[in-house]
Short mmCIF file of C-alpha atoms in Angstrom, two decimals:
data_model
loop_
_atom_site.label_atom_id
_atom_site.label_comp_id
_atom_site.label_asym_id
_atom_site.label_seq_id
_atom_site.Cartn_x
_atom_site.Cartn_y
_atom_site.Cartn_z
CA MET W 1 -12.65 4.35 17.27
CA SER W 2 -16.29 4.61 16.24
CA PRO W 3 -18.17 1.64 14.73
CA ASN W 4 -18.23 3.38 11.35
CA SER W 5 -14.50 4.08 11.34
CA LEU W 6 -13.81 0.50 12.49
CA THR W 7 -15.93 -0.89 9.65
CA THR W 8 -14.16 1.39 7.19
CA SER W 9 -10.75 0.32 8.47
CA ILE W 10 -11.59 -3.40 8.23
CA LEU W 11 -13.19 -3.25 4.78
CA SER W 12 -10.43 -1.00 3.45
CA SER W 13 -7.80 -3.46 4.63
CA LEU W 14 -9.71 -6.49 3.33
CA GLY W 15 -10.05 -4.85 -0.09
CA ASN W 16 -6.35 -4.01 -0.39
CA ASN W 17 -4.96 -6.91 -2.44
CA THR W 18 -1.83 -5.09 -3.61
CA GLY W 19 -0.18 -3.52 -0.58
CA SER W 20 -1.48 -5.33 2.49
CA ILE W 21 -1.26 -8.87 3.83
CA PHE W 22 -4.50 -8.37 5.77
CA PRO W 23 -6.83 -9.90 3.13
CA MET W 24 -4.46 -12.84 2.63
CA ALA W 25 -4.13 -13.32 6.38
CA THR W 26 -7.90 -13.24 6.85
CA LYS W 27 -8.48 -15.81 4.12
CA ASP W 28 -5.60 -17.93 5.42
CA LEU W 29 -6.74 -18.07 9.05
CA ILE W 30 -10.40 -18.79 8.26
CA LYS W 31 -9.46 -21.23 5.52
CA ASN W 32 -7.30 -23.13 8.01
CA GLN W 33 -10.27 -23.92 10.24
CA VAL W 34 -12.44 -24.89 7.24
CA THR W 35 -9.70 -27.24 6.07
CA VAL W 36 -9.26 -28.82 9.51
CA LEU W 37 -13.02 -29.37 9.86
CA THR W 38 -13.22 -30.85 6.35
CA TYR W 39 -10.49 -33.39 7.08
CA LYS W 40 -11.98 -34.16 10.49
CA LYS W 41 -15.30 -34.91 8.83
CA ASP W 42 -13.97 -36.88 5.87
CA GLY W 43 -10.83 -38.30 7.46
CA GLY W 44 -9.56 -39.29 10.87
CA LYS W 45 -8.08 -37.76 13.99
CA HIS W 46 -4.50 -37.88 12.67
CA ASP W 47 -5.57 -36.02 9.54
CA ALA W 48 -7.29 -33.30 11.53
CA PHE W 49 -4.43 -33.00 14.03
CA GLU W 50 -1.78 -32.74 11.33
CA LYS W 51 -3.82 -30.07 9.56
CA PHE W 52 -4.41 -28.16 12.78
CA VAL W 53 -0.72 -28.10 13.69
CA GLU W 54 0.63 -27.29 10.26
CA GLU W 55 -2.07 -24.95 8.96
CA ASN W 56 -2.27 -22.80 12.09
CA GLY W 57 1.36 -23.19 13.11
CA THR W 58 2.74 -22.02 9.80
CA SER W 59 0.20 -19.20 9.60
CA LEU W 60 1.18 -17.92 13.03
CA VAL W 61 4.86 -18.01 12.08
CA TRP W 62 4.18 -16.32 8.75
CA LEU W 63 1.89 -13.65 10.20
CA GLY W 64 3.71 -13.05 13.46
CA GLY W 65 7.24 -14.36 13.09
CA LEU W 66 8.35 -12.50 9.98
CA PRO W 67 7.15 -9.03 11.10
CA LEU W 68 8.48 -9.64 14.60
CA ILE W 69 11.96 -10.56 13.38
CA LYS W 70 12.04 -7.53 11.09
CA LYS W 71 10.92 -5.26 13.92
CA LEU W 72 13.63 -6.66 16.20
CA LEU W 73 16.24 -6.05 13.50
CA ASP W 74 14.94 -2.49 13.10
CA LYS W 75 15.42 -1.92 16.82
CA THR W 76 18.87 -3.50 16.97
CA LEU W 77 20.77 -3.74 13.68
CA TYR W 78 19.47 -0.50 12.16
CA ARG W 79 19.82 1.36 15.44
CA ALA W 80 23.45 0.23 15.74
CA PHE W 81 24.22 1.94 12.41
CA LYS W 82 21.89 4.89 13.21
CA ILE W 83 19.90 4.29 10.01
CA ASP W 84 16.15 4.94 9.98
CA PRO W 85 14.40 1.72 8.78
CA ASP W 86 11.38 3.75 7.65
CA VAL W 87 13.28 5.22 4.68
CA ASP W 88 11.89 3.39 1.63
CA ILE W 89 14.69 1.49 -0.08
CA ARG W 90 13.25 2.40 -3.51
CA LYS W 91 14.52 5.94 -2.96
CA LEU W 92 18.03 4.56 -3.52
CA LYS W 93 17.35 3.20 -7.01
CA SER W 94 19.54 4.94 -9.57
CA ASP W 95 16.63 5.66 -11.94
CA SER W 96 14.15 6.71 -9.25
CA SER W 97 12.43 10.07 -9.74
CA ASP W 98 11.51 10.16 -6.06
CA SER W 99 15.13 9.72 -4.98
CA VAL W 100 16.72 10.63 -1.65
CA GLU W 101 18.45 13.58 -3.33
CA PHE W 102 15.19 14.88 -4.81
CA THR W 103 13.44 14.69 -1.44
CA LEU W 104 16.31 16.38 0.40
CA ASN W 105 16.22 19.27 -2.09
CA LYS W 106 12.44 19.65 -1.62
CA LEU W 107 12.82 19.74 2.15
CA LYS W 108 15.57 22.35 1.78
CA GLU W 109 13.28 24.45 -0.42
CA GLN W 110 10.56 24.22 2.23
CA GLY W 111 12.96 25.14 5.04
CA LYS W 112 12.61 21.82 6.82
CA THR W 113 16.31 21.06 7.29
CA ASP W 114 15.97 20.90 11.07
CA GLY W 115 13.34 18.17 11.00
CA ALA W 116 13.87 14.49 11.90
CA GLN W 117 12.97 13.33 8.39
CA PHE W 118 15.58 15.53 6.74
CA LYS W 119 18.24 14.21 9.11
CA ALA W 120 17.18 10.60 8.48
CA LEU W 121 17.32 11.07 4.70
CA LYS W 122 20.68 12.82 4.89
CA LYS W 123 22.13 9.95 6.93
CA VAL W 124 20.88 7.45 4.33
CA SER W 125 22.21 9.53 1.42
CA GLU W 126 25.65 9.47 3.04
CA ASN W 127 25.51 5.71 3.71
CA LYS W 128 23.76 4.22 0.70
CA ASN W 129 25.76 0.98 0.60
CA ILE W 130 25.27 0.39 4.33
CA THR W 131 21.54 1.05 3.98
CA LYS W 132 21.26 -1.37 1.07
CA GLY W 133 23.27 -3.95 3.01
CA LEU W 134 21.05 -3.58 6.07
CA PHE W 135 17.93 -3.98 3.97
CA THR W 136 19.30 -7.07 2.22
CA GLY W 137 20.51 -8.54 5.51
CA LYS W 138 17.18 -7.92 7.23
CA PHE W 139 15.31 -9.62 4.42
CA ALA W 140 17.69 -12.61 4.36
CA ILE W 141 17.75 -13.09 8.15
CA ALA W 142 14.00 -12.68 8.62
CA THR W 143 13.18 -14.97 5.70
CA GLY W 144 15.79 -17.56 6.70
CA LEU W 145 14.65 -17.76 10.33
CA THR W 146 11.03 -17.95 9.26
CA MET W 147 11.82 -20.71 6.78
CA PHE W 148 13.71 -22.58 9.51
CA ALA W 149 10.75 -22.32 11.89
CA LEU W 150 8.30 -23.42 9.21
CA GLY W 151 10.52 -26.39 8.35
CA LYS W 152 10.58 -27.40 12.02
CA ILE W 153 6.79 -27.28 12.17
CA ILE W 154 6.49 -29.52 9.11
CA LEU W 155 9.02 -32.03 10.51
CA TYR W 156 7.37 -31.94 13.95
CA LYS W 157 4.01 -32.71 12.37
CA GLN W 158 5.45 -35.64 10.43
CA LYS W 159 7.38 -36.99 13.45
CA ASP W 160 4.33 -36.70 15.68
CA THR W 161 2.24 -38.63 13.15
CA GLU W 162 4.94 -41.31 12.90
CA GLU W 163 4.93 -41.77 16.69
CA LYS W 164 1.14 -41.96 16.77
CA VAL W 165 1.13 -44.52 13.94
CA LYS W 166 3.75 -46.60 15.79
CA GLN W 167 1.61 -46.56 18.92
CA LYS W 168 -1.47 -47.50 16.93
CA VAL W 169 0.28 -50.41 15.22
CA ARG W 170 1.61 -51.56 18.58
CA ASN W 171 -1.89 -51.48 20.07
CA ASP W 172 -3.32 -53.27 17.03
CA MET W 173 -0.71 -56.03 17.31
CA LEU W 174 -1.36 -56.41 21.07
CA GLN W 175 -5.08 -56.78 20.36
CA GLU W 176 -4.36 -59.31 17.63
CA LEU W 177 -2.07 -61.29 19.95
CA ALA W 178 -4.63 -61.25 22.75
CA LEU W 179 -7.35 -62.40 20.37
CA LYS W 180 -5.12 -65.16 19.03
CA ASN W 181 -4.27 -66.40 22.54
CA ALA W 182 -7.91 -66.32 23.55
CA VAL W 183 -8.91 -68.42 20.55
CA GLU W 184 -6.06 -70.93 20.93
CA THR W 185 -6.76 -71.54 24.65
CA SER W 186 -10.49 -72.04 24.17
CA GLU W 187 -11.98 -75.54 23.65
CA THR W 188 -13.06 -74.60 20.13
CA GLY W 189 -9.63 -73.20 19.45
CA LYS W 190 -7.94 -76.42 20.54
CA ILE W 191 -10.10 -78.45 18.15
CA PHE W 192 -9.45 -75.92 15.35
CA LYS W 193 -5.70 -76.02 16.04
CA GLY W 194 -5.67 -79.86 15.93
CA LEU W 195 -7.29 -79.87 12.50
CA THR W 196 -4.44 -77.80 11.07
CA LYS W 197 -1.64 -80.24 12.10
CA THR W 198 0.06 -82.51 9.55
CA ASN W 199 0.32 -86.30 9.75
CA GLU W 200 3.86 -85.96 11.14
CA GLY W 201 2.47 -84.00 14.08
CA GLU W 202 3.93 -80.71 12.90
CA LYS W 203 2.02 -77.48 13.17
CA GLY W 204 0.50 -76.42 9.88
CA THR W 205 -0.72 -73.10 8.51
CA ALA W 206 -3.92 -71.73 9.98
CA ALA W 207 -6.83 -71.69 7.57
CA LEU W 208 -8.03 -68.38 9.02
CA SER W 209 -5.89 -65.29 9.57
CA PHE W 210 -6.70 -62.38 11.84
CA THR W 211 -3.79 -60.28 10.65
CA GLY W 212 -4.61 -59.92 6.97
CA SER W 213 -5.60 -56.79 5.08
CA LYS W 214 -9.30 -57.39 5.75
CA GLY W 215 -8.94 -57.36 9.55
CA VAL W 216 -7.79 -54.54 11.74
CA GLY W 217 -5.45 -53.37 8.96
CA ALA W 218 -8.39 -52.27 6.84
CA LEU W 219 -9.87 -50.40 9.80
CA SER W 220 -6.64 -48.63 10.59
CA ALA W 221 -6.16 -47.65 6.95
CA PHE W 222 -9.68 -46.19 6.94
CA MET W 223 -8.85 -44.03 9.98
CA TYR W 224 -5.92 -42.21 8.33
CA ASN W 225 -6.86 -39.74 5.59
CA PRO W 226 -4.98 -37.19 3.45
CA VAL W 227 -2.34 -34.95 4.95
CA LEU W 228 -1.31 -32.00 2.82
CA ASN W 229 1.05 -29.19 3.60
CA GLN W 230 -0.18 -25.76 4.64
CA LEU W 231 -0.24 -22.76 2.43
CA ILE W 232 3.11 -21.04 2.14
CA LEU W 233 3.01 -17.95 -0.03
CA ASP W 234 6.65 -18.01 -0.97
CA GLY W 235 7.99 -20.15 -3.81
CA GLY W 236 10.92 -21.25 -1.68
CA ILE W 237 8.65 -22.48 1.08
CA THR W 238 6.54 -24.28 -1.51
CA GLY W 239 9.75 -26.02 -2.57
CA LEU W 240 10.43 -26.85 1.08
CA ARG W 241 7.04 -28.46 1.41
CA ILE W 242 7.42 -30.51 -1.75
CA GLY W 243 10.99 -31.44 -0.86
CA THR W 244 10.08 -32.65 2.63
CA GLY W 245 6.89 -34.33 1.46
CA ARG W 246 6.53 -38.02 2.20
CA ASP W 247 6.29 -40.65 -0.52
CA GLY W 248 2.72 -40.84 -1.74
CA GLU W 249 1.73 -37.22 -1.01
CA LYS W 250 4.01 -35.08 -3.20
CA ARG W 251 1.51 -34.73 -6.05
CA GLY W 252 -1.20 -33.66 -3.63
CA ILE W 253 1.12 -31.09 -2.06
CA THR W 254 2.02 -29.68 -5.45
CA LEU W 255 -1.63 -29.36 -6.50
CA LYS W 256 -2.56 -27.75 -3.16
CA GLU W 257 0.27 -25.23 -3.29
CA LEU W 258 -0.50 -24.25 -6.88
CA ILE W 259 -4.18 -23.67 -6.12
CA GLU W 260 -3.50 -21.65 -2.97
CA ILE W 261 -0.80 -19.54 -4.60
CA ALA W 262 -3.16 -18.93 -7.53
CA PHE W 263 -6.03 -17.79 -5.29
CA LEU W 264 -3.86 -15.61 -3.07
CA TYR W 265 -1.65 -14.04 -5.71
CA PRO W 266 -2.53 -13.83 -9.44
CA LEU W 267 -6.27 -14.44 -8.98
CA ALA W 268 -6.87 -12.27 -5.89
CA LEU W 269 -7.13 -8.96 -7.72
CA PRO W 270 -9.11 -10.27 -10.75
CA ILE W 271 -11.58 -11.96 -8.38
CA GLN W 272 -11.98 -8.71 -6.46
CA ARG W 273 -12.40 -6.74 -9.70
CA GLY W 274 -14.92 -9.26 -10.96
CA PHE W 275 -17.15 -8.84 -7.92
CA GLU W 276 -16.73 -5.07 -8.12
CA LEU W 277 -17.98 -5.11 -11.71
CA LEU W 278 -20.84 -7.45 -10.74
CA TYR W 279 -22.14 -5.36 -7.85
CA GLY W 280 -21.32 -2.12 -9.66
CA THR W 281 -23.54 -3.24 -12.53
CA ILE W 282 -26.31 -4.41 -10.19
CA PHE W 283 -26.40 -1.15 -8.22
CA GLY W 284 -25.33 1.18 -11.04
CA LYS W 285 -22.18 2.39 -9.26
CA ASP W 286 -18.49 2.72 -10.01
CA THR W 287 -16.75 0.63 -7.34
CA SER W 288 -13.12 0.93 -8.43
CA LEU W 289 -11.98 3.39 -5.73
CA ASN W 290 -10.72 2.21 -2.33
CA TYR W 291 -13.34 1.80 0.38
CA ASP W 292 -11.66 4.32 2.68
CA VAL W 293 -11.81 6.97 -0.08
CA LEU W 294 -15.52 6.27 -0.57
CA ALA W 295 -16.00 6.67 3.20
CA SER W 296 -13.94 9.86 3.43
CA ASP W 297 -15.70 13.05 4.48
CA SER W 298 -13.02 14.97 2.62
CA PHE W 299 -13.78 13.23 -0.67
CA LYS W 300 -17.52 13.66 -0.14
CA ASP W 301 -17.04 17.40 0.40
CA MET W 302 -14.75 17.77 -2.63
CA ALA W 303 -17.31 15.98 -4.80
CA GLY W 304 -20.16 18.02 -3.31
CA ASP W 305 -18.59 21.40 -4.07
CA ASN W 306 -17.07 20.31 -7.42
CA SER W 307 -13.53 21.19 -6.25
CA ILE W 308 -12.21 17.71 -7.11
CA LYS W 309 -13.81 17.87 -10.56
CA ASN W 310 -12.28 21.27 -11.31
CA ALA W 311 -8.89 20.29 -9.92
CA LEU W 312 -8.84 17.11 -12.01
CA ALA W 313 -9.68 19.13 -15.14
CA ASP W 314 -6.70 21.43 -14.46
CA PHE W 315 -4.49 18.44 -13.70
CA SER W 316 -5.45 16.76 -16.99
CA LYS W 317 -4.53 19.89 -18.93
CA GLU W 318 -1.13 20.07 -17.24
CA TYR W 319 -0.15 16.39 -17.42
CA ASP W 320 -0.27 13.78 -20.15
CA LEU W 321 -1.55 10.82 -18.16
CA GLU W 322 0.02 8.32 -20.54
CA LYS W 323 3.50 9.69 -19.83
CA ILE W 324 3.22 9.47 -16.05
CA GLY W 325 5.36 6.61 -14.81
CA LYS W 326 7.22 6.41 -18.12
CA ASP W 327 8.86 9.82 -18.57
CA GLY W 328 11.33 10.91 -15.87
CA ASP W 329 10.84 14.62 -16.55
CA VAL W 330 7.05 14.31 -16.27
CA ASP W 331 7.43 12.36 -13.04
CA LYS W 332 9.73 14.99 -11.53
CA LYS W 333 7.26 17.69 -12.49
CA LEU W 334 4.45 15.69 -10.87
CA LEU W 335 6.43 15.14 -7.67
CA ASN W 336 7.20 18.85 -7.43
CA PHE W 337 3.49 19.58 -7.89
CA ILE W 338 2.60 17.19 -5.05
CA TYR W 339 5.11 18.66 -2.60
CA ASP W 340 4.34 22.26 -3.58
CA ASN W 341 0.54 21.86 -3.49
CA PRO W 342 -0.29 19.62 -0.51
CA ASP W 343 -3.80 21.10 -0.20
CA ASN W 344 -4.75 20.69 -3.86
CA PRO W 345 -7.88 18.48 -4.13
CA VAL W 346 -6.08 15.99 -6.40
CA VAL W 347 -3.18 15.73 -3.94
CA LYS W 348 -5.60 15.37 -1.03
CA PHE W 349 -7.29 12.56 -2.99
CA LEU W 350 -3.90 10.85 -3.48
CA LYS W 351 -3.32 11.10 0.25
CA GLU W 352 -6.66 9.35 0.79
CA THR W 353 -5.69 6.51 -1.57
CA GLY W 354 -2.32 6.10 0.12
CA ASP W 355 -0.36 6.87 -3.04
CA VAL W 356 1.07 9.85 -1.16
CA SER W 357 1.86 8.76 2.38
CA THR W 358 1.44 11.20 5.23
CA VAL W 359 3.20 11.49 8.57
CA LYS W 360 1.41 9.71 11.40
CA LYS W 361 1.34 11.04 14.93
CA THR W 362 0.45 9.29 18.19
CA ALA W 363 -3.15 10.12 19.04
CA GLY W 364 -3.36 8.03 22.20
CA LYS W 365 -2.90 4.53 23.56
CA LYS W 366 -5.00 1.40 23.24
CA PHE W 367 -5.36 -0.67 26.42
CA GLY W 368 -2.85 1.76 27.91
CA ILE W 369 -0.01 0.04 26.05
CA PHE W 370 -0.21 0.26 22.26
CA ASN W 371 0.21 3.59 20.49
CA VAL W 372 -2.73 4.61 18.32
CA LYS W 373 -1.47 6.40 15.20
CA GLU W 374 -3.41 9.08 13.39
CA ALA W 375 -2.61 10.34 9.89
CA THR W 376 -1.79 14.04 9.46
CA SER W 377 -1.82 16.11 6.27
CA GLU W 378 1.98 16.43 6.17
CA ILE W 379 3.64 14.42 3.39
CA ASP W 380 5.90 11.64 4.67
CA SER W 381 9.20 12.28 2.88
CA LEU W 382 10.64 8.93 4.03
CA ALA W 383 8.02 7.06 2.00
CA PHE W 384 8.24 6.42 -1.72
CA ILE W 385 5.80 8.02 -4.18
CA ASP W 386 5.08 5.57 -6.99
CA THR W 387 4.01 7.57 -10.04
CA LYS W 388 2.69 4.44 -11.81
CA SER W 389 0.33 3.88 -8.89
CA ILE W 390 -0.73 7.52 -9.08
CA LYS W 391 -1.60 7.08 -12.73
CA LYS W 392 -3.93 4.17 -11.88
CA SER W 393 -5.62 6.13 -9.12
CA ILE W 394 -6.17 9.16 -11.35
CA ASN W 395 -7.77 6.91 -13.96
CA LYS W 396 -10.11 5.49 -11.33
CA LEU W 397 -10.95 8.98 -10.09
CA SER W 398 -11.81 10.12 -13.61
CA LYS W 399 -14.19 7.19 -14.11
CA MET W 400 -15.81 7.75 -10.73
CA LEU W 401 -16.42 11.46 -11.35
CA ASP W 402 -17.85 10.73 -14.80
CA LYS W 403 -20.25 8.21 -13.25
CA MET W 404 -21.24 10.60 -10.48
CA ASP W 405 -21.68 13.45 -12.95
CA GLY W 406 -23.96 11.28 -15.06
CA LYS W 407 -26.10 10.58 -12.00
CA GLY W 408 -26.23 14.26 -11.04
CA ALA W 409 -24.27 13.56 -7.84
CA LEU W 410 -21.55 16.18 -8.36
CA GLY W 411 -21.89 19.73 -7.08
CA ASN W 412 -24.41 18.75 -4.41
CA VAL W 413 -23.21 17.50 -1.03
CA GLN W 414 -26.43 15.64 -0.21
CA LYS W 415 -26.57 13.83 -3.56
CA ALA W 416 -22.86 13.10 -3.44
CA SER W 417 -23.29 11.64 0.05
CA GLN W 418 -26.16 9.40 -1.09
CA TYR W 419 -24.26 8.20 -4.14
CA LEU W 420 -21.14 7.40 -2.11
CA LYS W 421 -23.22 5.60 0.52
CA GLY W 422 -24.65 3.30 -2.15
CA THR W 423 -21.21 2.85 -3.65
CA ARG W 424 -19.76 1.86 -0.29
CA PHE W 425 -22.48 -0.76 0.08
CA ALA W 426 -21.68 -2.26 -3.33
CA LYS W 427 -17.93 -2.06 -2.66
CA GLY W 428 -18.34 -3.71 0.75
CA LEU W 429 -20.32 -6.57 -0.78
CA SER W 430 -17.65 -7.07 -3.44
CA ILE W 431 -14.87 -7.19 -0.81
CA LEU W 432 -16.69 -9.67 1.44
CA SER W 433 -17.69 -11.79 -1.56
CA ALA W 434 -14.11 -11.92 -2.81
CA ILE W 435 -12.87 -12.96 0.64
CA ALA W 436 -15.57 -15.66 0.92
CA PHE W 437 -14.81 -16.93 -2.59
CA GLY W 438 -11.11 -17.13 -1.77
CA ILE W 439 -11.84 -19.10 1.41
CA TRP W 440 -14.11 -21.47 -0.54
CA GLY W 441 -11.50 -21.90 -3.25
CA THR W 442 -8.64 -22.77 -0.88
CA GLY W 443 -10.62 -24.40 1.92
CA VAL W 444 -13.29 -26.40 0.09
CA PHE W 445 -12.67 -26.61 -3.67
CA GLU W 446 -8.97 -27.35 -3.28
CA THR W 447 -9.56 -29.99 -0.58
CA LYS W 448 -12.25 -31.78 -2.57
CA LEU W 449 -10.09 -31.72 -5.70
CA VAL W 450 -7.12 -33.26 -3.89
CA LEU W 451 -9.32 -35.96 -2.35
CA LYS W 452 -10.83 -36.75 -5.76
CA MET W 453 -7.36 -36.99 -7.29
CA ARG W 454 -6.24 -39.45 -4.63
CA GLU W 455 -9.41 -41.49 -4.96
CA LYS W 456 -8.88 -41.71 -8.70
CA GLU W 457 -5.24 -42.77 -8.31
CA THR W 458 -5.56 -45.22 -5.40
CA GLY W 459 -9.27 -45.93 -5.05
CA SER W 460 -9.23 -44.27 -1.62
CA THR W 461 -9.13 -40.76 -0.20
CA GLU W 462 -6.60 -41.88 2.39
CA ASN W 463 -3.20 -40.24 2.56
CA GLN W 464 -1.02 -42.80 0.84
CA ALA W 465 1.99 -41.55 2.80
CA ILE W 466 0.42 -42.51 6.15
CA THR W 467 -0.83 -45.81 4.72
CA ASN W 468 2.68 -46.59 3.52
CA LEU W 469 4.12 -45.51 6.87
CA GLU W 470 1.80 -47.79 8.79
CA SER W 471 2.61 -50.73 6.52
CA LYS W 472 6.34 -50.08 6.91
CA ILE W 473 6.13 -49.92 10.70
CA ARG W 474 4.00 -53.07 10.84
CA HIS W 475 6.50 -55.02 8.72
CA GLN W 476 9.42 -53.64 10.74
CA MET W 477 7.85 -54.70 14.04
CA ALA W 478 7.03 -58.13 12.62
CA PHE W 479 10.63 -58.52 11.38
CA GLU W 480 11.97 -57.56 14.81
CA GLY W 481 9.88 -60.18 16.51
CA GLY W 482 6.52 -58.49 16.82
CA ILE W 483 4.83 -57.67 20.09
CA LYS W 484 5.10 -59.97 23.06
CA ALA W 485 2.11 -60.49 25.32
#
């Protein structure tokens, strides 16, 4: 893969906030390290260790565990029933225009009944309930096992902290006992001890205590800072975190989860769009199209020879854009157009955006092990064509062509290439800025806000849960007889 294609692939994936976990994963993994470093700087070693274990542990399970379990189920459960897991489950919806039956009829019309995709679709059409059951089971098993693993990580982190706090308290009490013995056996200590006895010769209460809140206890409390639970993108896992949260940290967990969910879900796309508008305005470009479309030689050529402009004009005459995604008859007509005209410039554009998936073939191997897939021009009939998504992409295309036309960039390959180059630059800046802003929001802003909230409530940025735990262990050890020298 060339440097240019690698850059295109990365930026395209980072800018996809609707159909890819790549931008969320990138923000999550980088944010984890920012969070750990923040707590290490402002807190103590237990804070940093808890964050390191939970933040990175849960991310690895979320990013690797869930896909791995699903892939294993594809290779075992689906294979046992001879059902192709690549058939999009949305093709089985009763009101779907792009249904299994529609696709089978199109493949029959095109004489592709001997192909693997036709056979896979036919098998699914004959076993709809089994297919739905497999899909539901795969989702439930993968989610359940992932939730179980995440729960174990949270409990491990808490148990590990408890053991470390126990050891710390034990060491503190041994130091206190050693200091007390040293004082009492010294000449000064003997005099001091004699002054505290009563007239009856009984031992009185020492006038000076080394075990109060201003001694080692204050130091130990200073060493333990906030511990919050790692980002979990699912509402159920958020509930798990809050439910397993220790007394004194539940409000912080709730605030953290709400902020992270907000930045990674409802705010991700608006933030991206905001930066697109900002850089689009600064550079005078329309940045709404996907980065990979802007980097496509095919799109550049279609803009340079006006074929995409002419094809869009014909498309607009044939279809009422407002009815696409709302009217079943219009959608069926559109789907027929896509299958019957795979080389039409508008259809080729929809292939570039990913709205119309294409079959991928193995182009080679990476490191001699992993298959490298390369997209072909053949429409993938196992995938689902979302007409509502097509409508959005056509709207973006129309705006882009209007902008290019106004700049005199249509109908000239060189000018089109220059315009798209500048647009890619603005789009790339918007993608990287959105990623950086998301990392700042969840790694810095959120952390500072939680610490401020705790400081306002307790007068300290310490994790009240660990402070309470240490106090509880100290009292328990004292009740059981303390530490013997």
